[in-house]
Amino acid sequence: MINRYLEKDWVQYLCLTAIVGIAVYYFGWVFEFGYKFDWSVLYTENETYGQVFGKMLLSGLGTTITISIFSSIIALGLGIVFGLGRLSHFRPVNWFSTCYVEFFRNTPLLIQLFFWYFALPMGLPEAARNFLFDQNYEMISATVGLGIYTSSFMAEVIRAGIQSIPKGLLEASYSSGLTPFQTLIKIILPLAFRAIIPPLGSEFLNNMKNSSLAMVVGVAELCWSSQQIESLTFKGFEATTAATALYLGLSLCIAGILNLVNCKLQIIPKKQRTKRHFIADIFFWPVTFPFSLGSAVCRKLFRKREEDFNLSRTQAARRAILRKIVKLFSLTWKLVFIVFIASVIVMAGIGISGFNFDIIADNFMTLLIWRFPASGSNELLWGLGGLSFSILMSVIAISVSFFIGLIVGIGRTSKNKLFLVPSTVYIELIRGNPLIMVIFWVYFFVPIVTDAYLNVFWSATIALTIFTGAYLAEIVRSGIQNLPPGQFEAAASTGLTYFQTMRKIILPQALKQMLPAIVGQFIAIFKDSSLAYVIGVLELTFVAQGLNNRLMIYPFEIYTTVAVLYFICCYLMSIVARRLERKLSTDTFRLQM
């Protein structure tokens, strides 16, 4: 009887409204927070500092948008270059592109930002170093570092998009007389970009959220502004809530623009075009109209001449000379690239040979298993720190978040609004904000709600678990929805209940497809454990920064060692993910350019 009523939409919405109403009443009038809310701090002028802190948040939002735009341009350009480089037949280009992608994908962004800001200037002459810091080097290092980091992910997306194109299109373009460059520009890249808009859009969103890490090198972006307001007014709840709302709004705007791009690039009959396609045409008209006008002018000015298959001796000689010039240019370019690679290797060898390896040897165990000199028996997790702490945090987070993601992912696929709506709200709220904001929420405000002290290790671990659970839920949802609908229908026809269908039919098949993505998420959460640095967790990044502050003059040695440790761990896990992907994939063709 109850189940029959719960299947009706209006009953489900009524139950959700009742639950929300009870929660608002309880936390608004019954529960004692032990915290005095004052939202006026955001829109009234502070008498002590003489400024409106809401304007500081908006200024930080502008800086976040600036960093996101310029770093996205850098990332897209480098991503195209190195994505194509990974498909090159020329081994040095392929090798260099692979090394670039694998290194920057498998080291945390936080470590890279520390390297660009703290270590790189130390290797430059004093005059160059002073010039950099006079040019707002904090902003430059954050933008360029973020662009380089994101480009390694975009390169893989672009490579996968190109490889998804059928081999027949490549052969057809060559048979029609197109050169490899013309095939790339007119056939491969346009089709590839239409296919990769969704994953490429995710990278743009991640790039925006990762811009919050610019605060660690002193850039006054949105996250930094919210924490500055908290330190000046002790009104962290209001500032963090406002920053969270701004991040969510920015994420929705980016997602909306990317949806419009997807609509604009779709090739469908005019009868099937919807209002979204009309809005996309209007939105991108200022961009597309100048290109259309220029193309029309070029067609009139430079009309295609009629080709004659019977070439004269002069034309044949000219074409032969042109082919030789192109071949000579190709050989010259390859020789220059080999010289460049050799010079990079030599310079890297000279730089590494100048390292003080005694410093690395003396502090290596500290980076692996930090221990206080006089740690007692009541220390958390035996007083460990460094890399061991990062691994423990990641293992706990991924283990617990797997069950959260499984439950929420199943709820996300449910037709019942009682499960669908809360699951969707949880996923979109968490995925729409940077991890560093989730860490701040747990660290600063969970003790207010629970009225209990929470160790920084558990604060960071809970934040990582909540954050990872949202991403795993989307992996579970995609794995379930990737199965043919006939699986559900066949299970229902045999009399299996919904839970029996999930447990015995759907999840065993879906988990097989989800394994590579789950391993990839574990790599991501292991790298993201470095963000626990911001609240003082003694993980690898925090220990490295402490050593750098103590030693002062050896940033190259410290950050290079830390990057290598992260890279080894992440690369080994990425090998496992690739092997699982190859084992579970039926597509064995590899497109090369």
Coordinates of C-alpha atoms in Angstrom, one line a residue:
M1 CA 0.0 0.0 0.0
I2 CA 2.7 2.5 1.0
N3 CA 4.9 1.4 -1.9
R4 CA 2.1 2.1 -4.3
Y5 CA 1.7 5.6 -3.0
L6 CA 5.4 6.3 -3.0
E7 CA 5.6 5.5 -6.7
K8 CA 3.5 8.7 -7.4
D9 CA 5.5 11.8 -8.1
W10 CA 3.4 14.2 -6.1
V11 CA 3.9 12.0 -3.0
Q12 CA 7.6 11.9 -3.5
Y13 CA 7.8 15.7 -3.8
L14 CA 5.6 16.1 -0.8
C15 CA 7.9 13.9 1.3
L16 CA 10.9 15.9 0.1
T17 CA 9.3 19.2 1.0
A18 CA 8.4 17.8 4.5
I19 CA 12.0 16.6 5.0
V20 CA 13.4 20.0 4.0
G21 CA 10.9 21.8 6.1
I22 CA 11.8 19.7 9.2
A23 CA 15.5 20.3 8.6
V24 CA 15.1 24.1 8.2
Y25 CA 13.0 24.2 11.4
Y26 CA 15.4 22.1 13.4
F27 CA 18.6 23.9 12.4
G28 CA 16.9 27.3 12.3
W29 CA 15.1 27.4 15.6
V30 CA 15.9 24.3 17.7
F31 CA 19.6 23.5 17.2
E32 CA 22.1 25.7 19.1
F33 CA 25.1 26.4 16.8
G34 CA 27.2 28.2 19.4
Y35 CA 27.9 30.8 16.6
K36 CA 26.4 34.2 16.0
F37 CA 25.5 34.7 12.3
D38 CA 26.0 38.2 10.9
W39 CA 25.4 38.3 7.1
S40 CA 25.7 42.1 7.1
V41 CA 29.5 41.7 7.1
L42 CA 29.3 41.0 3.4
Y43 CA 27.3 44.1 2.3
T44 CA 28.0 46.8 5.0
E45 CA 31.2 48.8 5.4
N46 CA 33.4 47.6 8.2
E47 CA 34.2 50.4 10.6
T48 CA 37.6 49.0 11.6
Y49 CA 38.9 48.4 8.0
G50 CA 36.8 50.9 6.1
Q51 CA 35.7 48.5 3.4
V52 CA 32.9 46.3 2.2
F53 CA 34.1 42.7 2.3
G54 CA 31.6 41.7 -0.3
K55 CA 33.5 43.8 -2.8
M56 CA 36.7 41.9 -1.8
L57 CA 34.9 38.6 -2.7
L58 CA 33.8 40.1 -6.1
S59 CA 37.4 41.2 -6.7
G60 CA 38.6 37.7 -5.9
L61 CA 36.0 36.3 -8.3
G62 CA 37.4 38.6 -11.1
T63 CA 40.9 37.3 -10.4
T64 CA 39.6 33.7 -10.5
I65 CA 38.0 34.3 -13.8
T66 CA 41.1 35.9 -15.2
I67 CA 43.3 33.0 -14.1
S68 CA 40.8 30.5 -15.5
I69 CA 40.6 32.1 -18.9
F70 CA 44.3 32.6 -19.5
S71 CA 45.3 29.2 -18.1
S72 CA 42.6 27.6 -20.2
I73 CA 44.0 29.2 -23.4
I74 CA 47.5 28.0 -22.4
A75 CA 46.2 24.5 -21.6
L76 CA 44.2 24.1 -24.8
G77 CA 47.2 25.2 -27.0
L78 CA 49.7 22.9 -25.3
G79 CA 47.1 20.1 -25.1
I80 CA 46.6 20.2 -28.9
V81 CA 50.4 20.2 -29.5
F82 CA 51.2 17.4 -27.1
G83 CA 48.1 15.4 -27.9
L84 CA 49.1 15.3 -31.5
G85 CA 52.7 14.7 -30.4
R86 CA 51.6 11.5 -28.7
L87 CA 50.3 10.2 -32.0
S88 CA 53.4 11.1 -34.0
H89 CA 55.4 8.4 -35.9
F90 CA 58.6 10.4 -35.2
R91 CA 59.8 8.7 -32.0
P92 CA 61.6 11.7 -30.4
V93 CA 58.4 13.8 -30.6
N94 CA 56.3 10.9 -29.3
W95 CA 58.7 10.2 -26.5
F96 CA 59.0 13.9 -25.4
S97 CA 55.2 14.3 -25.5
T98 CA 54.6 11.2 -23.5
C99 CA 57.1 12.3 -20.9
Y100 CA 55.5 15.7 -20.6
V101 CA 52.0 14.3 -20.2
E102 CA 52.9 11.5 -17.8
F103 CA 55.0 13.7 -15.5
F104 CA 52.6 16.6 -15.2
R105 CA 49.6 14.4 -14.9
N106 CA 51.2 12.3 -12.1
T107 CA 52.4 15.1 -9.8
P108 CA 50.1 17.2 -7.7
L109 CA 49.3 20.7 -8.9
L110 CA 50.3 22.1 -5.5
I111 CA 53.9 20.8 -5.8
Q112 CA 54.1 22.2 -9.3
L113 CA 53.0 25.6 -8.1
F114 CA 55.6 25.5 -5.3
F115 CA 58.3 24.6 -7.8
W116 CA 57.4 27.4 -10.2
Y117 CA 57.1 30.0 -7.5
F118 CA 59.8 29.0 -4.9
A119 CA 62.3 26.9 -6.8
L120 CA 62.5 28.2 -10.3
P121 CA 63.5 31.8 -9.4
M122 CA 66.3 30.4 -7.2
G123 CA 67.9 29.0 -10.4
L124 CA 67.9 32.4 -12.2
P125 CA 70.4 35.3 -12.0
E126 CA 69.5 37.8 -9.3
A127 CA 68.6 40.5 -11.9
A128 CA 66.2 38.1 -13.7
R129 CA 64.7 37.1 -10.3
N130 CA 64.1 40.7 -9.2
F131 CA 62.5 41.4 -12.6
L132 CA 60.1 38.5 -12.3
F133 CA 58.9 39.5 -8.9
D134 CA 58.5 43.1 -10.1
Q135 CA 56.1 41.8 -12.8
N136 CA 53.5 40.2 -10.4
Y137 CA 55.2 36.8 -10.6
E138 CA 52.6 35.3 -8.2
M139 CA 49.9 35.7 -10.8
I140 CA 52.2 34.6 -13.7
S141 CA 53.4 31.5 -11.9
A142 CA 49.9 30.5 -10.9
T143 CA 48.4 31.0 -14.4
V144 CA 51.3 29.3 -16.3
G145 CA 51.6 26.5 -13.8
L146 CA 47.9 25.8 -13.9
G147 CA 47.9 26.0 -17.7
I148 CA 50.7 23.5 -17.9
Y149 CA 49.1 21.1 -15.4
T150 CA 45.7 21.2 -17.2
S151 CA 47.3 20.8 -20.6
S152 CA 48.6 17.3 -19.7
F153 CA 45.0 16.2 -19.1
M154 CA 43.6 18.0 -22.3
A155 CA 46.4 16.3 -24.3
E156 CA 45.0 12.9 -23.3
V157 CA 41.4 14.0 -24.1
I158 CA 42.4 15.2 -27.5
R159 CA 44.5 12.1 -28.2
A160 CA 41.5 9.9 -27.3
G161 CA 39.2 12.0 -29.5
I162 CA 41.5 11.6 -32.5
Q163 CA 41.9 7.9 -31.9
S164 CA 38.1 7.5 -31.8
I165 CA 37.8 8.6 -35.4
P166 CA 37.2 5.6 -37.8
K167 CA 40.2 4.6 -39.8
G168 CA 38.2 4.8 -43.0
L169 CA 37.9 8.6 -42.8
L170 CA 41.7 8.9 -42.7
E171 CA 42.1 6.5 -45.7
A172 CA 39.3 8.4 -47.6
S173 CA 41.0 11.7 -47.1
Y174 CA 44.4 10.5 -48.3
S175 CA 42.7 8.8 -51.3
S176 CA 41.1 12.1 -52.3
G177 CA 44.5 13.8 -52.5
L178 CA 44.6 15.6 -49.2
T179 CA 48.0 16.0 -47.6
P180 CA 48.4 14.9 -43.9
F181 CA 48.3 18.5 -42.8
Q182 CA 45.1 19.2 -44.7
T183 CA 43.6 15.9 -43.4
L184 CA 44.4 17.0 -39.8
I185 CA 43.0 20.5 -40.2
K186 CA 39.9 19.8 -42.3
I187 CA 38.9 16.3 -41.2
I188 CA 40.5 15.0 -38.0
L189 CA 40.4 17.9 -35.6
P190 CA 36.9 19.2 -36.5
L191 CA 35.5 15.7 -35.9
A192 CA 37.6 15.1 -32.8
F193 CA 36.6 18.3 -31.2
R194 CA 32.9 17.5 -31.7
A195 CA 33.4 14.2 -29.9
I196 CA 35.5 15.5 -27.0
I197 CA 33.4 18.5 -26.0
P198 CA 32.0 16.8 -22.8
P199 CA 35.3 15.6 -21.4
L200 CA 37.1 18.8 -22.6
G201 CA 34.3 20.8 -20.8
S202 CA 35.1 18.8 -17.6
E203 CA 38.7 19.8 -17.9
F204 CA 37.7 23.5 -18.2
L205 CA 35.6 23.2 -15.1
N206 CA 38.4 21.4 -13.2
N207 CA 40.8 24.1 -14.4
M208 CA 38.5 26.8 -12.9
K209 CA 38.2 24.9 -9.6
N210 CA 42.0 24.3 -9.5
S211 CA 42.6 28.1 -9.7
S212 CA 41.7 28.1 -6.0
L213 CA 45.2 26.8 -5.3
A214 CA 46.7 30.1 -6.5
M215 CA 46.1 31.3 -3.0
V216 CA 49.1 29.2 -1.8
V217 CA 51.4 31.5 -3.8
G218 CA 49.7 34.7 -2.6
V219 CA 47.2 35.4 -5.4
A220 CA 44.1 37.2 -4.1
E221 CA 41.6 35.0 -5.9
L222 CA 38.1 34.0 -4.6
C223 CA 39.2 31.3 -2.1
W224 CA 42.0 33.6 -0.7
S225 CA 39.5 36.5 -0.3
S226 CA 37.1 34.3 1.7
Q227 CA 39.8 33.2 4.1
Q228 CA 41.0 36.8 4.4
I229 CA 37.6 37.9 5.4
E230 CA 37.5 35.1 8.0
S231 CA 40.8 36.2 9.5
L232 CA 39.8 39.8 9.7
T233 CA 36.2 39.5 11.0
F234 CA 36.1 35.9 12.4
K235 CA 33.0 35.5 10.2
G236 CA 34.2 32.5 8.3
F237 CA 30.8 30.8 7.9
E238 CA 29.3 33.8 6.0
A239 CA 32.4 34.4 3.8
T240 CA 32.8 30.7 2.9
T241 CA 29.1 30.3 2.2
A242 CA 29.3 33.3 -0.2
A243 CA 32.4 32.0 -1.9
T244 CA 30.8 28.6 -2.2
A245 CA 27.7 30.2 -3.9
L246 CA 30.0 32.1 -6.3
Y247 CA 31.9 29.0 -7.2
L248 CA 28.7 27.1 -7.9
G249 CA 27.4 30.0 -10.0
L250 CA 30.6 30.1 -12.0
S251 CA 30.5 26.3 -12.5
L252 CA 26.9 26.6 -13.8
C253 CA 27.9 29.4 -16.2
I254 CA 30.8 27.4 -17.6
A255 CA 28.6 24.3 -17.9
G256 CA 26.0 26.4 -19.7
I257 CA 28.5 27.9 -22.1
L258 CA 29.9 24.4 -22.9
N259 CA 26.4 23.1 -23.6
L260 CA 25.9 26.0 -26.0
V261 CA 29.2 25.1 -27.7
N262 CA 28.0 21.5 -28.0
C263 CA 24.7 22.7 -29.5
K264 CA 26.6 24.9 -32.0
L265 CA 28.8 22.1 -33.2
Q266 CA 26.0 19.6 -33.6
I267 CA 25.2 18.7 -37.2
I268 CA 21.5 18.0 -37.4
P269 CA 18.6 18.8 -39.8
K270 CA 16.9 22.1 -39.4
K271 CA 13.6 20.5 -38.4
Q272 CA 15.3 19.0 -35.4
R273 CA 16.8 22.2 -34.2
T274 CA 15.5 23.4 -30.8
K275 CA 15.5 26.7 -28.9
R276 CA 18.9 25.8 -27.4
H277 CA 20.4 25.7 -30.9
F278 CA 18.8 29.1 -31.7
I279 CA 20.3 30.6 -28.4
A280 CA 23.7 29.1 -29.3
D281 CA 23.6 30.7 -32.7
I282 CA 22.8 34.1 -31.2
F283 CA 25.4 33.7 -28.4
F284 CA 28.3 32.8 -30.8
W285 CA 27.2 35.2 -33.6
P286 CA 29.9 37.9 -32.6
V287 CA 32.5 35.1 -33.1
T288 CA 31.2 33.2 -36.1
F289 CA 30.1 36.3 -38.2
P290 CA 33.6 37.8 -38.7
F291 CA 34.9 34.3 -39.7
S292 CA 32.0 33.7 -42.2
L293 CA 32.5 37.2 -43.7
G294 CA 36.2 36.7 -44.1
S295 CA 35.7 33.3 -45.6
A296 CA 33.2 34.7 -48.2
V297 CA 35.7 37.5 -49.1
C298 CA 38.5 35.0 -49.5
R299 CA 36.4 32.8 -51.8
K300 CA 35.7 35.7 -54.1
L301 CA 39.2 37.1 -54.1
F302 CA 41.0 33.7 -54.4
R303 CA 38.9 31.6 -56.7
K304 CA 40.0 28.0 -57.0
R305 CA 41.6 27.5 -60.3
E306 CA 40.8 24.5 -62.4
E307 CA 43.4 21.8 -62.2
D308 CA 44.6 20.0 -65.2
F309 CA 45.7 16.4 -64.8
N310 CA 48.2 16.9 -67.7
L311 CA 50.9 19.0 -66.2
S312 CA 53.4 20.9 -68.3
R313 CA 57.1 20.4 -67.8
T314 CA 57.4 23.7 -65.9
Q315 CA 54.6 22.7 -63.5
A316 CA 56.0 19.3 -63.0
A317 CA 59.4 20.7 -62.2
R318 CA 57.9 23.3 -59.9
R319 CA 56.0 20.5 -58.0
A320 CA 59.1 18.4 -57.8
I321 CA 61.1 21.3 -56.3
L322 CA 58.4 22.0 -53.9
R323 CA 58.3 18.4 -52.7
K324 CA 62.1 18.5 -52.2
I325 CA 61.8 21.7 -50.2
V326 CA 59.1 20.2 -48.0
K327 CA 61.2 17.1 -47.5
L328 CA 64.2 19.2 -46.6
F329 CA 62.2 21.3 -44.2
S330 CA 60.9 18.2 -42.5
L331 CA 64.4 16.8 -42.1
T332 CA 65.7 20.1 -40.8
W333 CA 62.8 20.4 -38.3
K334 CA 63.5 16.9 -37.1
L335 CA 67.2 17.6 -36.7
V336 CA 66.4 20.8 -34.8
F337 CA 64.0 19.0 -32.5
I338 CA 66.6 16.2 -31.8
V339 CA 69.2 18.9 -30.9
F340 CA 66.6 20.6 -28.6
I341 CA 65.8 17.3 -26.8
A342 CA 69.6 16.6 -26.4
S343 CA 70.1 20.1 -25.0
V344 CA 67.2 19.7 -22.5
I345 CA 68.6 16.3 -21.4
V346 CA 72.1 17.8 -21.0
M347 CA 70.8 20.9 -19.1
A348 CA 68.7 18.6 -16.8
G349 CA 71.8 16.4 -16.2
I350 CA 73.9 19.4 -15.4
G351 CA 71.3 20.7 -13.0
I352 CA 70.8 17.3 -11.3
S353 CA 74.5 16.8 -11.0
G354 CA 74.7 20.1 -9.0
F355 CA 72.2 18.9 -6.4
N356 CA 73.4 18.5 -2.9
F357 CA 72.5 14.8 -2.5
D358 CA 73.6 14.8 1.1
I359 CA 70.6 17.0 1.9
I360 CA 68.3 14.6 0.0
A361 CA 69.8 11.6 1.8
D362 CA 69.6 13.2 5.3
N363 CA 65.9 14.1 4.8
F364 CA 64.7 11.2 2.7
M365 CA 63.3 9.2 5.6
T366 CA 61.7 12.3 7.0
L367 CA 59.8 12.7 3.7
L368 CA 58.8 9.1 3.8
I369 CA 57.8 8.6 7.5
W370 CA 57.9 11.8 9.4
R371 CA 58.2 11.2 13.1
F372 CA 58.4 13.8 16.0
P373 CA 61.7 13.4 17.9
A374 CA 59.8 12.6 21.2
S375 CA 56.5 11.3 20.0
G376 CA 54.4 9.5 22.6
S377 CA 52.2 6.5 22.5
N378 CA 49.1 8.7 22.2
E379 CA 50.1 10.1 18.8
L380 CA 47.7 9.7 15.9
L381 CA 48.5 6.7 13.7
W382 CA 51.8 6.0 15.5
G383 CA 53.0 9.6 14.9
L384 CA 53.5 8.9 11.2
G385 CA 53.8 11.7 8.6
G386 CA 55.1 12.4 5.1
L387 CA 54.4 10.0 2.3
S388 CA 53.1 7.3 4.6
F389 CA 50.5 9.8 6.0
S390 CA 49.4 10.7 2.4
I391 CA 49.0 7.0 1.5
L392 CA 47.0 6.3 4.7
M393 CA 44.7 9.3 4.1
S394 CA 44.1 8.2 0.5
V395 CA 43.4 4.6 1.3
I396 CA 40.9 5.5 4.0
A397 CA 39.2 8.1 1.8
I398 CA 38.9 5.9 -1.3
S399 CA 37.7 2.9 0.8
V400 CA 34.9 4.8 2.5
S401 CA 34.0 6.9 -0.5
F402 CA 33.5 3.8 -2.7
F403 CA 30.4 2.8 -0.6
I404 CA 29.2 6.4 -0.6
G405 CA 29.6 6.6 -4.4
L406 CA 27.9 3.3 -4.9
I407 CA 24.8 4.3 -2.9
V408 CA 24.6 7.8 -4.3
G409 CA 25.3 6.6 -7.8
I410 CA 22.5 4.0 -7.6
G411 CA 20.2 6.8 -6.2
R412 CA 21.2 9.0 -9.1
T413 CA 19.9 6.4 -11.6
S414 CA 16.7 5.9 -9.7
K415 CA 13.4 7.2 -11.0
N416 CA 12.1 7.8 -7.5
K417 CA 12.5 11.5 -6.6
L418 CA 13.1 10.6 -2.9
F419 CA 16.5 9.1 -4.0
L420 CA 17.2 11.0 -7.2
V421 CA 16.9 14.6 -5.9
P422 CA 19.1 14.3 -2.8
S423 CA 21.7 12.3 -4.8
T424 CA 21.7 15.0 -7.5
V425 CA 22.0 17.8 -5.0
Y426 CA 24.9 16.1 -3.2
I427 CA 26.8 15.4 -6.4
E428 CA 26.3 18.9 -8.0
L429 CA 27.0 20.8 -4.8
I430 CA 30.3 18.9 -4.1
R431 CA 31.5 18.7 -7.7
G432 CA 30.7 22.4 -8.3
N433 CA 33.2 23.5 -5.6
P434 CA 37.0 23.2 -5.3
L435 CA 38.3 20.5 -2.9
I436 CA 40.0 23.2 -0.9
M437 CA 36.6 24.8 -0.1
V438 CA 35.3 21.4 1.1
I439 CA 38.3 21.0 3.3
F440 CA 37.7 24.4 4.8
W441 CA 34.0 23.6 5.4
V442 CA 34.9 20.4 7.3
Y443 CA 37.8 21.8 9.2
F444 CA 36.1 25.1 10.4
F445 CA 32.4 24.3 10.6
V446 CA 32.0 20.6 11.5
P447 CA 33.3 21.3 15.1
I448 CA 30.7 24.1 15.3
V449 CA 27.9 21.7 14.5
T450 CA 29.1 18.7 16.5
D451 CA 30.7 20.8 19.3
A452 CA 33.7 18.4 19.3
Y453 CA 37.4 18.8 18.4
L454 CA 38.4 17.1 15.2
N455 CA 42.0 16.3 14.4
V456 CA 43.3 17.9 11.3
F457 CA 44.1 14.5 9.8
W458 CA 40.4 13.4 10.2
S459 CA 39.2 16.7 8.9
A460 CA 41.1 16.4 5.7
T461 CA 40.2 12.7 5.4
I462 CA 36.5 13.3 5.8
A463 CA 36.7 16.2 3.2
L464 CA 38.5 13.9 0.8
T465 CA 35.9 11.2 1.4
I466 CA 33.0 13.5 0.8
F467 CA 34.6 15.0 -2.3
T468 CA 35.6 11.6 -3.8
G469 CA 32.2 10.1 -3.1
A470 CA 30.6 12.6 -5.4
Y471 CA 33.0 11.8 -8.3
L472 CA 32.7 8.0 -7.7
A473 CA 28.9 8.4 -7.8
E474 CA 29.1 9.8 -11.3
I475 CA 31.4 6.9 -12.3
V476 CA 28.8 4.4 -10.9
R477 CA 26.0 6.2 -12.7
S478 CA 27.8 6.1 -16.0
G479 CA 28.7 2.4 -15.5
I480 CA 25.1 1.5 -14.8
Q481 CA 23.6 3.6 -17.6
N482 CA 26.2 2.1 -20.1
L483 CA 24.5 -1.3 -19.8
P484 CA 21.9 -2.2 -22.3
P485 CA 18.3 -1.6 -21.1
G486 CA 17.5 -5.2 -22.0
Q487 CA 19.4 -6.3 -18.9
F488 CA 16.9 -4.5 -16.6
E489 CA 13.9 -5.8 -18.6
A490 CA 15.2 -9.4 -18.6
A491 CA 15.8 -9.3 -14.8
A492 CA 12.3 -7.8 -14.2
S493 CA 10.7 -10.5 -16.4
T494 CA 12.3 -13.2 -14.3
G495 CA 10.6 -11.8 -11.1
L496 CA 13.8 -10.2 -9.6
T497 CA 13.2 -7.2 -7.4
Y498 CA 15.1 -3.9 -8.0
F499 CA 17.7 -4.6 -5.3
Q500 CA 18.2 -8.2 -6.5
T501 CA 18.6 -6.9 -10.0
M502 CA 21.2 -4.4 -8.9
R503 CA 23.1 -6.9 -6.7
K504 CA 23.1 -9.9 -9.0
I505 CA 22.9 -8.6 -12.5
I506 CA 23.7 -4.9 -13.0
L507 CA 26.5 -4.1 -10.5
P508 CA 28.7 -7.1 -11.3
Q509 CA 28.7 -6.0 -15.0
A510 CA 29.0 -2.3 -14.3
L511 CA 31.9 -2.6 -11.8
K512 CA 33.9 -4.4 -14.4
Q513 CA 33.6 -1.4 -16.7
M514 CA 34.1 1.1 -13.8
L515 CA 37.4 -0.4 -12.6
P516 CA 39.8 1.8 -14.8
A517 CA 37.9 4.9 -13.8
I518 CA 37.9 4.0 -10.1
V519 CA 41.7 3.4 -10.2
G520 CA 42.0 6.8 -12.0
Q521 CA 40.0 8.4 -9.2
F522 CA 42.3 6.8 -6.7
I523 CA 45.3 8.5 -8.4
A524 CA 43.4 11.8 -8.3
I525 CA 42.6 11.6 -4.7
F526 CA 46.2 10.6 -3.8
K527 CA 47.4 13.7 -5.5
D528 CA 44.7 15.8 -3.9
S529 CA 45.8 14.6 -0.5
S530 CA 48.5 17.3 -0.9
L531 CA 45.8 19.9 -0.3
A532 CA 45.7 18.8 3.4
Y533 CA 48.7 21.0 3.6
V534 CA 46.5 24.1 3.9
I535 CA 45.2 23.0 7.3
G536 CA 48.5 21.7 8.7
V537 CA 48.3 17.9 8.2
L538 CA 51.7 16.4 8.3
E539 CA 51.5 14.8 4.9
L540 CA 54.3 14.8 2.2
T541 CA 53.7 18.4 0.9
F542 CA 53.6 19.9 4.4
V543 CA 56.7 18.1 5.5
A544 CA 58.5 19.2 2.3
Q545 CA 57.5 22.8 2.8
G546 CA 58.7 22.7 6.4
L547 CA 62.0 21.3 5.3
N548 CA 62.3 24.0 2.6
N549 CA 61.6 26.7 5.2
R550 CA 64.2 25.3 7.5
L551 CA 67.0 24.7 4.9
M552 CA 66.1 27.8 2.9
I553 CA 68.6 27.3 0.1
Y554 CA 67.8 23.9 -1.3
P555 CA 64.3 24.2 -2.9
F556 CA 65.3 22.3 -6.0
E557 CA 66.5 19.3 -4.1
I558 CA 63.4 19.2 -1.8
Y559 CA 60.7 19.8 -4.4
T560 CA 62.3 17.5 -7.1
T561 CA 62.5 14.7 -4.5
V562 CA 58.8 15.2 -3.6
A563 CA 57.7 15.3 -7.2
V564 CA 59.6 12.1 -7.9
L565 CA 57.9 10.4 -5.0
Y566 CA 54.5 11.5 -6.1
F567 CA 55.3 10.5 -9.7
I568 CA 56.4 7.0 -8.8
C569 CA 53.3 6.3 -6.8
C570 CA 50.9 7.8 -9.4
Y571 CA 52.6 6.3 -12.4
L572 CA 52.5 2.8 -11.0
M573 CA 48.8 3.2 -10.4
S574 CA 48.3 4.7 -13.9
I575 CA 50.0 1.6 -15.3
V576 CA 47.4 -0.6 -13.5
A577 CA 44.6 1.6 -14.8
R578 CA 45.9 1.4 -18.4
R579 CA 46.2 -2.4 -18.2
L580 CA 42.7 -2.7 -16.9
E581 CA 41.4 -0.4 -19.7
R582 CA 43.2 -2.4 -22.4
K583 CA 42.0 -5.7 -20.9
L584 CA 38.4 -4.5 -20.8
S585 CA 38.4 -2.7 -24.1
T586 CA 37.4 -4.3 -27.4
D587 CA 38.9 -1.6 -29.6
T588 CA 42.5 -2.3 -30.5
F589 CA 43.0 0.2 -33.4
R590 CA 45.4 3.0 -32.8
L591 CA 45.2 6.0 -35.1
Q592 CA 48.6 7.7 -35.8
M593 CA 49.4 11.0 -37.6

